[in-house]
């Protein structure tokens, strides 16, 4: 038994991602790939985003986890259509690949949606390597993870369009150098968008929502 | 160009890991593979472990990161011999493999050491799949990551002998269900050792150190 070289696997992945991107463009649907370490607060952040996003934006969610439907259950609470991908049957894959996401969104009537939020598997390394056909890539970084993660995991911050610094409600209880953290992100990706937020208290969420909504409307207008 | 099947790659990895394990046994050196998400506090925990471990235990450290020598610099501060592995030249590998660790420890005079602490790449998924020849596997989980990580990343908790719940100094500022967190770990691995610690305040560190020292002495006595 032999498997294709990694370059070919990535090539096949990219071809599927390109098809997905074309399909989403036809329907004017924006897809955002949300990535982070385990426990950065991705799910709560998406819950708060769903709760506060303009009601004229129709959202669907795709959630990737190795196993369990914990995150899907939480995200579906508000009535949003959610598809849970479990990668355990695929060898416990540590990332979402394009064919898995294509399969997940095939059940949605794309004409009925403006935005698909994809919560990737919790992993600051591998998901950054796989194009899933998204328009925008978002990395969530909890301030409890320290200031130096961008320079230690540079690919993730290089490929992302926006970084959400989460859990800023905990800052009074941490030794955290905010300027160092921001400089660390900018040293890898100078013009990345950065929003400092707390999904627990909604602090800073408004700027993130404004930015996201503007991207959704721009894509919808090109439909 | 074709690459070997994943099974063969893992088989080759296991063969090298077995050689490393034999070599360490001959010298009575205990090797501990420390794994976690990015930002769980592994490095600080190892710093405090090095600072407080019994002085009759000679320690060396191997640190894996995709890039930078931040962690090695911090761990070498107390004078401990440290080898930094950067996986970026190896395609930015998201885990340490057995051949990389063998190379890293080849520079140590094993007769002069009792303990090798290996800080793996920050990733709660992939490192769990690769035997590096260690005696014990340790997972560090920050309480800021929430209670459900063991059931969402079960392989890591299944393969580990000990779990360190870190950053418990932050508990007063979190919504954290301690009983749920412990039950979550035990649902995956019933008899795993668990220590609740704070590497910032040294809280709970004594029990972890006692346990680790007993493992070092047991291995040394079999030399």
Coordinates of C-alpha atoms in Angstrom, one line a residue:
Chain A
X1 CA 0.0 0.0 0.0
X2 CA 1.4 3.4 -0.9
X3 CA 0.0 6.9 -0.3
X4 CA 0.4 9.9 -2.5
X5 CA 3.2 12.4 -1.6
X6 CA 2.2 15.2 0.7
X7 CA 2.4 17.7 -2.0
X8 CA -0.2 15.8 -4.0
X9 CA -2.5 15.4 -1.0
X10 CA -2.3 19.2 -0.5
X11 CA -2.8 19.7 -4.2
X12 CA -6.0 17.6 -4.1
X13 CA -7.1 19.5 -1.0
X14 CA -6.6 22.9 -2.7
X15 CA -8.6 21.8 -5.8
X16 CA -11.6 20.9 -3.6
X17 CA -11.1 24.2 -1.7
X18 CA -11.2 26.1 -4.9
X19 CA -14.5 24.4 -5.9
X20 CA -16.0 25.3 -2.5
X21 CA -14.8 28.9 -2.9
X22 CA -16.4 29.1 -6.3
X23 CA -19.7 27.7 -5.0
X24 CA -19.8 30.1 -2.1
X25 CA -19.0 33.1 -4.5
X26 CA -22.0 32.1 -6.7
X27 CA -24.2 32.3 -3.6
X28 CA -22.5 35.4 -2.1
X29 CA -21.9 33.4 1.1
X30 CA -18.9 34.4 3.3
X31 CA -17.1 31.5 5.0
X32 CA -14.8 32.2 7.9
X33 CA -12.4 29.5 9.2
X34 CA -11.9 30.0 13.0
X35 CA -8.8 28.4 14.4
X36 CA -7.0 28.3 17.8
X37 CA -5.4 26.2 20.5
X38 CA -7.8 24.0 22.5
X39 CA -9.5 26.0 25.2
X40 CA -9.0 29.5 23.8
X41 CA -12.7 30.2 24.0
X42 CA -13.6 29.7 20.3
X43 CA -17.0 28.2 21.0
X44 CA -18.1 30.8 23.5
X45 CA -16.9 33.6 21.2
X46 CA -18.9 32.1 18.3
X47 CA -22.0 31.8 20.6
X48 CA -21.7 35.5 21.5
X49 CA -21.1 36.3 17.8
X50 CA -24.3 34.5 16.8
X51 CA -26.3 36.1 19.6
X52 CA -25.2 39.6 18.7
X53 CA -24.8 39.6 14.9
X54 CA -27.2 41.7 12.9
X55 CA -30.4 39.8 12.5
X56 CA -30.4 40.4 8.7
X57 CA -27.5 38.1 8.4
X58 CA -28.4 34.4 8.1
X59 CA -25.7 32.2 9.6
X60 CA -24.9 28.5 9.5
X61 CA -22.1 26.9 11.6
X62 CA -19.7 23.9 10.9
X63 CA -17.9 22.6 14.0
X64 CA -14.9 20.3 13.8
X65 CA -13.8 18.2 16.7
X66 CA -12.0 14.8 17.0
X67 CA -15.1 13.6 18.9
X68 CA -18.1 14.7 21.0
X69 CA -20.8 17.1 19.9
X70 CA -20.3 19.4 22.9
X71 CA -19.5 22.4 20.8
X72 CA -22.3 21.8 18.3
X73 CA -24.8 21.4 21.1
X74 CA -23.7 24.8 22.6
X75 CA -23.8 26.6 19.2
X76 CA -27.2 25.2 18.2
X77 CA -28.8 26.6 21.5
X78 CA -29.9 29.8 19.8
X79 CA -31.4 28.0 16.8
X80 CA -28.5 28.3 14.4
X81 CA -28.2 25.4 11.9
X82 CA -25.1 23.5 13.0
X83 CA -23.2 20.6 11.4
X84 CA -20.7 18.8 13.7
X85 CA -17.8 17.1 12.0
X86 CA -16.1 14.4 14.1
X87 CA -12.7 13.5 12.7
X88 CA -12.2 10.4 14.8
X89 CA -13.5 8.1 12.0
X90 CA -10.9 9.8 9.8
X91 CA -8.0 8.7 12.0
X92 CA -8.6 11.4 14.6
X93 CA -7.5 14.1 12.1
X94 CA -6.0 17.1 13.9
X95 CA -7.5 19.6 11.3
X96 CA -10.4 20.1 8.9
X97 CA -9.6 19.3 5.3
X98 CA -11.5 20.7 2.3
X99 CA -13.4 17.5 1.4
X100 CA -14.7 17.2 4.9
X101 CA -16.0 20.8 4.9
X102 CA -17.5 20.4 1.4
X103 CA -19.4 17.4 2.7
X104 CA -20.5 19.3 5.8
X105 CA -21.9 22.3 3.8
X106 CA -23.5 20.1 1.1
X107 CA -26.6 19.9 3.4
X108 CA -27.1 23.6 3.5
X109 CA -29.3 25.5 1.0
X110 CA -26.6 28.1 0.3
X111 CA -29.1 30.5 -1.2
X112 CA -30.6 30.8 2.3
X113 CA -27.4 31.9 4.0
X114 CA -25.0 34.9 4.1
X115 CA -22.3 33.5 6.5
X116 CA -20.8 30.2 7.4
X117 CA -18.7 30.1 10.5
X118 CA -16.4 27.1 10.7
X119 CA -14.9 26.2 14.1
X120 CA -11.8 24.2 13.3
X121 CA -10.3 21.5 15.5
X122 CA -8.4 23.0 18.5
X123 CA -4.8 23.1 17.2
X124 CA -2.5 26.0 16.6
X125 CA -0.4 24.1 14.1
X126 CA -2.0 21.8 11.5
X127 CA -5.2 23.5 10.6
X128 CA -3.2 26.5 9.2
X129 CA -1.9 24.2 6.5
X130 CA -5.2 23.2 5.0
X131 CA -7.3 25.5 2.8
X132 CA -11.0 24.6 3.2
X133 CA -12.3 27.1 0.7
X134 CA -12.9 29.9 3.2
X135 CA -12.9 33.6 2.5
X136 CA -11.3 34.7 5.7
X137 CA -9.1 33.0 8.4
X138 CA -9.4 34.0 12.0
X139 CA -7.2 32.9 14.9
X140 CA -8.4 33.2 18.4
X141 CA -5.7 33.5 21.1
X142 CA -6.5 33.6 24.8
X143 CA -4.4 36.1 26.7
X144 CA -3.8 33.2 29.3
X145 CA -1.6 31.6 26.6
X146 CA 1.0 34.2 27.0
X147 CA 2.6 36.8 24.6
X148 CA 4.9 34.7 22.5
X149 CA 2.6 32.2 20.7
X150 CA 2.7 34.1 17.4
X151 CA 6.4 33.8 17.0
X152 CA 6.3 30.2 18.1
X153 CA 3.5 29.2 15.8
X154 CA 4.1 31.7 12.9
X155 CA 2.3 29.9 10.1
X156 CA -1.1 30.3 11.8
X157 CA -0.6 34.0 12.3
X158 CA 0.8 34.4 8.8
X159 CA -2.2 32.8 7.1
X160 CA -4.9 34.5 9.2
X161 CA -6.6 37.8 8.3
X162 CA -7.8 38.6 11.8
X163 CA -6.6 37.8 15.3
X164 CA -9.0 37.8 18.3
X165 CA -7.3 38.2 21.6
X166 CA -9.8 36.6 23.9
X167 CA -10.4 36.5 27.7
X168 CA -9.2 40.1 28.3
X169 CA -11.5 40.1 31.3
X170 CA -8.8 38.0 33.0
X171 CA -6.0 40.6 32.4
X172 CA -6.1 42.0 35.9
X173 CA -5.2 38.6 37.2
X174 CA -2.3 37.8 34.8
X175 CA 1.2 38.9 34.2
X176 CA 0.6 39.9 30.6
X177 CA 2.5 42.4 28.5
X178 CA -0.1 43.7 26.1
X179 CA 2.4 45.7 24.0
X180 CA 4.7 42.7 23.7
X181 CA 1.7 40.5 22.6
X182 CA 0.6 42.9 19.9
X183 CA 4.2 43.4 18.7
X184 CA 4.6 39.6 18.6
X185 CA 1.6 39.3 16.3
X186 CA 2.7 42.2 14.1
X187 CA 6.2 40.9 13.8
X188 CA 4.7 37.9 11.9
X189 CA 1.9 39.6 10.1
X190 CA 2.2 43.4 10.0
X191 CA -1.3 44.3 8.8
X192 CA -3.4 41.6 10.4
X193 CA -6.6 42.9 12.0
X194 CA -6.6 42.6 15.7
X195 CA -9.5 42.8 18.1
X196 CA -9.2 42.5 21.9
X197 CA -12.3 40.8 23.3
X198 CA -13.9 38.9 26.1
X199 CA -16.5 36.4 25.1
X200 CA -17.5 36.2 28.8
X201 CA -18.3 39.9 29.3
X202 CA -18.8 40.9 25.6
X203 CA -16.1 43.5 26.1
X204 CA -14.7 44.6 22.7
X205 CA -17.1 42.5 20.8
X206 CA -18.7 45.4 18.9
X207 CA -15.6 46.2 16.8
X208 CA -15.3 42.5 15.8
X209 CA -19.0 42.3 14.9
X210 CA -18.8 45.5 12.8
X211 CA -15.8 44.2 10.9
X212 CA -17.3 40.8 10.3
X213 CA -20.7 42.3 9.2
X214 CA -18.9 44.6 6.7
X215 CA -17.2 41.6 5.2
X216 CA -20.5 39.7 5.0
X217 CA -22.3 42.6 3.3
X218 CA -19.4 43.1 0.8
X219 CA -19.6 39.5 -0.2
X220 CA -23.4 39.5 -0.4
X221 CA -23.3 42.7 -2.6
X222 CA -21.1 40.8 -5.1
X223 CA -23.7 38.1 -5.5
Chain B
X1 CA 8.3 10.4 -5.5
X2 CA 6.4 8.2 -3.0
X3 CA 6.4 8.1 0.7
X4 CA 5.8 5.1 2.9
X5 CA 2.4 4.4 4.4
X6 CA 1.6 5.9 7.7
X7 CA 1.7 2.5 9.4
X8 CA 5.2 2.0 8.2
X9 CA 6.3 5.5 9.3
X10 CA 4.8 4.8 12.8
X11 CA 6.5 1.4 12.7
X12 CA 9.9 2.9 12.0
X13 CA 9.2 5.5 14.7
X14 CA 8.4 2.8 17.3
X15 CA 11.6 0.9 16.4
X16 CA 13.7 3.9 17.1
X17 CA 11.8 4.6 20.3
X18 CA 12.4 1.1 21.5
X19 CA 16.2 1.6 21.0
X20 CA 16.1 4.8 22.9
X21 CA 14.2 3.1 25.7
X22 CA 16.8 0.3 25.9
X23 CA 19.6 2.9 26.0
X24 CA 17.9 4.8 28.8
X25 CA 17.3 1.6 30.8
X26 CA 21.0 0.7 30.6
X27 CA 21.9 4.0 32.2
X28 CA 18.9 4.1 34.6
X29 CA 17.8 7.4 33.2
X30 CA 14.1 8.3 33.4
X31 CA 12.6 10.2 30.4
X32 CA 9.4 12.1 30.8
X33 CA 7.4 13.3 27.7
X34 CA 5.6 16.5 28.7
X35 CA 2.7 17.4 26.3
X36 CA -0.1 20.1 26.2
X37 CA -1.9 22.7 24.2
X38 CA 0.1 25.9 23.5
X39 CA 0.1 28.2 26.5
X40 CA -0.8 25.7 29.2
X41 CA 2.3 26.8 31.2
X42 CA 4.6 23.8 30.4
X43 CA 7.8 25.8 30.4
X44 CA 7.1 27.6 33.6
X45 CA 6.1 24.3 35.2
X46 CA 9.3 22.7 34.1
X47 CA 11.3 25.8 35.3
X48 CA 9.8 25.4 38.8
X49 CA 10.3 21.6 38.7
X50 CA 14.0 22.1 37.9
X51 CA 14.3 24.7 40.6
X52 CA 12.7 22.6 43.3
X53 CA 13.7 19.0 42.4
X54 CA 15.9 17.2 44.9
X55 CA 19.6 18.3 44.2
X56 CA 20.7 14.7 44.1
X57 CA 18.8 14.2 40.8
X58 CA 20.8 15.3 37.7
X59 CA 18.5 16.6 35.0
X60 CA 18.7 17.4 31.3
X61 CA 16.0 18.9 29.2
X62 CA 15.0 18.6 25.5
X63 CA 12.6 21.2 24.2
X64 CA 10.6 20.9 21.0
X65 CA 9.2 24.0 19.2
X66 CA 8.4 24.7 15.6
X67 CA 10.8 27.7 15.9
X68 CA 12.5 30.1 18.3
X69 CA 14.6 29.2 21.3
X70 CA 12.4 31.0 23.8
X71 CA 11.7 28.0 25.9
X72 CA 15.2 26.7 25.9
X73 CA 16.5 30.1 27.0
X74 CA 14.1 30.1 29.9
X75 CA 14.9 26.5 30.9
X76 CA 18.6 27.0 30.7
X77 CA 18.6 29.9 33.1
X78 CA 19.2 27.7 36.2
X79 CA 22.2 26.0 34.5
X80 CA 20.4 22.9 33.3
X81 CA 21.7 21.4 30.1
X82 CA 19.1 22.0 27.4
X83 CA 18.8 21.0 23.8
X84 CA 16.3 22.9 21.7
X85 CA 14.8 21.1 18.8
X86 CA 13.2 23.3 16.1
X87 CA 10.9 21.3 13.8
X88 CA 10.6 24.1 11.2
X89 CA 13.4 22.6 9.0
X90 CA 11.4 19.3 9.2
X91 CA 8.3 20.8 7.6
X92 CA 7.2 22.6 10.8
X93 CA 6.4 19.2 12.4
X94 CA 3.6 19.5 14.9
X95 CA 5.1 16.9 17.2
X96 CA 8.4 15.3 18.3
X97 CA 9.3 12.0 16.6
X98 CA 11.6 9.3 18.0
X99 CA 14.5 10.0 15.6
X100 CA 14.5 13.7 16.4
X101 CA 14.6 13.0 20.2
X102 CA 17.3 10.3 19.7
X103 CA 19.4 12.9 17.9
X104 CA 18.8 15.5 20.6
X105 CA 19.9 13.2 23.5
X106 CA 22.9 11.8 21.6
X107 CA 24.9 14.8 22.9
X108 CA 24.2 14.0 26.5
X109 CA 26.6 11.7 28.6
X110 CA 23.7 9.5 29.8
X111 CA 25.9 8.2 32.6
X112 CA 25.8 11.7 34.2
X113 CA 22.0 12.1 34.3
X114 CA 19.1 10.6 36.2
X115 CA 16.2 12.4 34.4
X116 CA 15.5 13.8 31.0
X117 CA 12.5 16.1 30.7
X118 CA 11.1 16.5 27.2
X119 CA 8.9 19.4 26.5
X120 CA 7.0 18.5 23.4
X121 CA 5.6 20.9 20.7
X122 CA 2.4 22.6 22.0
X123 CA -0.3 20.5 20.6
X124 CA -3.0 18.4 22.3
X125 CA -3.4 16.1 19.3
X126 CA -0.5 14.8 17.3
X127 CA 2.3 14.4 19.9
X128 CA 0.1 11.7 21.6
X129 CA 0.6 9.5 18.5
X130 CA 4.4 9.4 18.6
X131 CA 6.3 7.2 21.0
X132 CA 9.7 8.9 21.6
X133 CA 11.1 6.2 23.9
X134 CA 10.0 7.9 27.1
X135 CA 9.2 6.1 30.4
X136 CA 6.3 8.4 31.4
X137 CA 3.9 10.7 29.5
X138 CA 2.6 13.8 31.2
X139 CA -0.1 16.1 30.0
X140 CA -0.4 19.6 31.3
X141 CA -3.9 21.2 31.1
X142 CA -4.5 24.8 32.2
X143 CA -7.7 25.3 34.1
X144 CA -8.3 28.3 31.8
X145 CA -8.9 25.7 28.9
X146 CA -12.1 24.5 30.5
X147 CA -13.4 21.2 31.8
X148 CA -14.1 19.2 28.7
X149 CA -10.8 18.9 27.0
X150 CA -10.1 15.3 28.0
X151 CA -13.3 14.0 26.3
X152 CA -12.6 16.1 23.2
X153 CA -8.9 15.1 23.0
X154 CA -9.2 11.6 24.4
X155 CA -6.0 10.0 23.0
X156 CA -3.8 12.4 24.8
X157 CA -5.4 11.6 28.2
X158 CA -5.5 7.9 27.4
X159 CA -1.8 7.6 26.7
X160 CA -0.6 9.8 29.6
X161 CA 0.4 8.5 33.0
X162 CA 0.0 11.7 34.8
X163 CA -2.1 14.9 34.3
X164 CA -1.1 18.3 35.8
X165 CA -3.9 20.7 36.1
X166 CA -2.1 24.0 36.0
X167 CA -2.8 27.7 36.8
X168 CA -5.1 26.8 39.8
X169 CA -4.1 30.3 41.2
X170 CA -6.6 31.6 38.6
X171 CA -9.6 29.5 39.9
X172 CA -11.2 32.4 41.9
X173 CA -11.5 34.3 38.6
X174 CA -12.9 31.5 36.4
X175 CA -16.2 29.7 36.1
X176 CA -14.6 26.3 36.5
X177 CA -16.3 23.1 37.7
X178 CA -13.5 21.2 39.4
X179 CA -15.5 18.0 40.0
X180 CA -16.6 18.0 36.3
X181 CA -13.0 18.5 35.2
X182 CA -11.7 15.6 37.3
X183 CA -14.6 13.4 36.2
X184 CA -13.8 14.3 32.6
X185 CA -10.2 13.1 33.0
X186 CA -11.2 9.9 34.8
X187 CA -13.9 9.0 32.2
X188 CA -11.1 8.7 29.7
X189 CA -8.4 7.2 32.0
X190 CA -9.6 6.0 35.3
X191 CA -6.3 5.5 37.2
X192 CA -4.3 8.4 35.7
X193 CA -2.3 10.3 38.4
X194 CA -3.6 13.9 38.8
X195 CA -1.9 16.8 40.4
X196 CA -3.5 20.3 40.7
X197 CA -0.7 22.9 40.6
X198 CA 0.2 26.5 40.0
X199 CA 3.6 27.0 38.4
X200 CA 3.2 30.7 39.2
X201 CA 2.7 30.3 43.0
X202 CA 4.2 26.8 43.5
X203 CA 0.9 25.7 44.9
X204 CA 0.5 21.9 44.9
X205 CA 4.0 21.4 43.4
X206 CA 5.2 19.3 46.3
X207 CA 3.0 16.3 45.5
X208 CA 4.1 16.3 41.9
X209 CA 7.8 16.6 42.8
X210 CA 7.5 13.7 45.3
X211 CA 5.8 11.5 42.7
X212 CA 8.4 12.4 40.0
X213 CA 11.3 11.9 42.4
X214 CA 10.0 8.4 43.4
X215 CA 9.9 7.5 39.7
X216 CA 13.4 8.7 39.1
X217 CA 14.8 6.8 42.1
X218 CA 13.0 3.6 41.1
X219 CA 14.5 3.7 37.6
X220 CA 18.0 4.6 39.0
X221 CA 17.8 1.7 41.4
X222 CA 17.3 -0.7 38.5
X223 CA 20.5 0.6 36.8

